[in-house]
Phi, psi and omega in degrees: 000121184279330182091144178262143179294130177250128179286180178299125184287141170251156184217164177236128177284126180264327184197141172238134173250126181226154177235154179207160173243117184282350178073029178211161173262138188250134175273090185295326179297313181297317180298313181298326182283324189255337183259127188301313189265039181239133174247132180214114176229086187299337178284342178265319187205139186286351181250163174260152179249120177252125178253127180247136180277324182220107000284142184298114182197165174234140180233133172270125181250133178242151183307323183282004178092359177276144179225156172233126182252134179219157177101351180278158180240010175203160178296325178298318178299319178300311180301314180297319180295320180292319177298317179295321178298318178301318179296316180297323185279351179307129179091354180250016179271140177263004181250132177265162180109185184293141178249155178283103185285334181225074185293143175281151177234154176246132175282126182265325184198141171239133173250124181227154178239152178212158174234119184278346178075020179223168172261137182252138176271089187294326179298313181291320177302313180297325182284320189259343186253134177292155175062033175240131175246135179213114177233081187300338178289335182259325183206138186284355181249155173266147180250119178251127182244137174241144174271332181220109356287144183299115182195160174234137180238129173269122180253132179244154183307323183281009177086000177284146182224138172243125180251129177229158174098340179292154182246007177204162177296323178297322178295321177298311181298317179299316179297318180294320178296317177297318180298318179301315179299322182289317187268347183311315181295344185248021181255146175223168180297142175293136176277135183281000000 
C-alpha cells in the first residue's frame, strides 16, 4: 500500500478544560442559595457547579477558590468565562483583603477533531506502528499515543481523528502533523 498524500490537517476545538485559582475562599452555600445557575450537593461532591450561558461553559467552584472551567472552545472564551465567574462571585468570598481580579488559568486538556479526508487501514496501523492500540470488538477506533507533545489520538477508518491531552492549539496541530506522518503509508482514498 503506497498511501495517499494527506495535506496539512486542520482541526476544530471541541472543548478546553482549564484550571485557575481565584485567590479567595468561596461561600458555596450562599452561592448555591442565591445564584440561579448553581448546583451544590456537598454530600455528593465537594464543589459547586456554575453554568454560564455566555460564553457557554460550566465551572466547578471549590471553597478554596480553585475552579475548573470546561465547555469553552477558545482561550478567549475561557478567559471571558473566568472573568464572568469573578463578577458573579463578588460578595461571596469568606476572605477579606485584596482579591485576584484577573486570575491566570492553565489549560489542562484540549479536545479537538479533524478529518484527514482519507480512509485508514487501522489493522495495519495497529500491527506496524508503535504505541497504537486497536481492539475493534470493543471500540471502532485505534488509539495512537505520543509522549511529545503528550497526547492521544483516536483514529477512525473514515479518516476522522479526535485529539486529546494537548495543552495548547500549537500542541494539537503538532500532534496531528505527527499523526499524519505516521498513518500516511496506510491511507487510501475515501470511497464515495
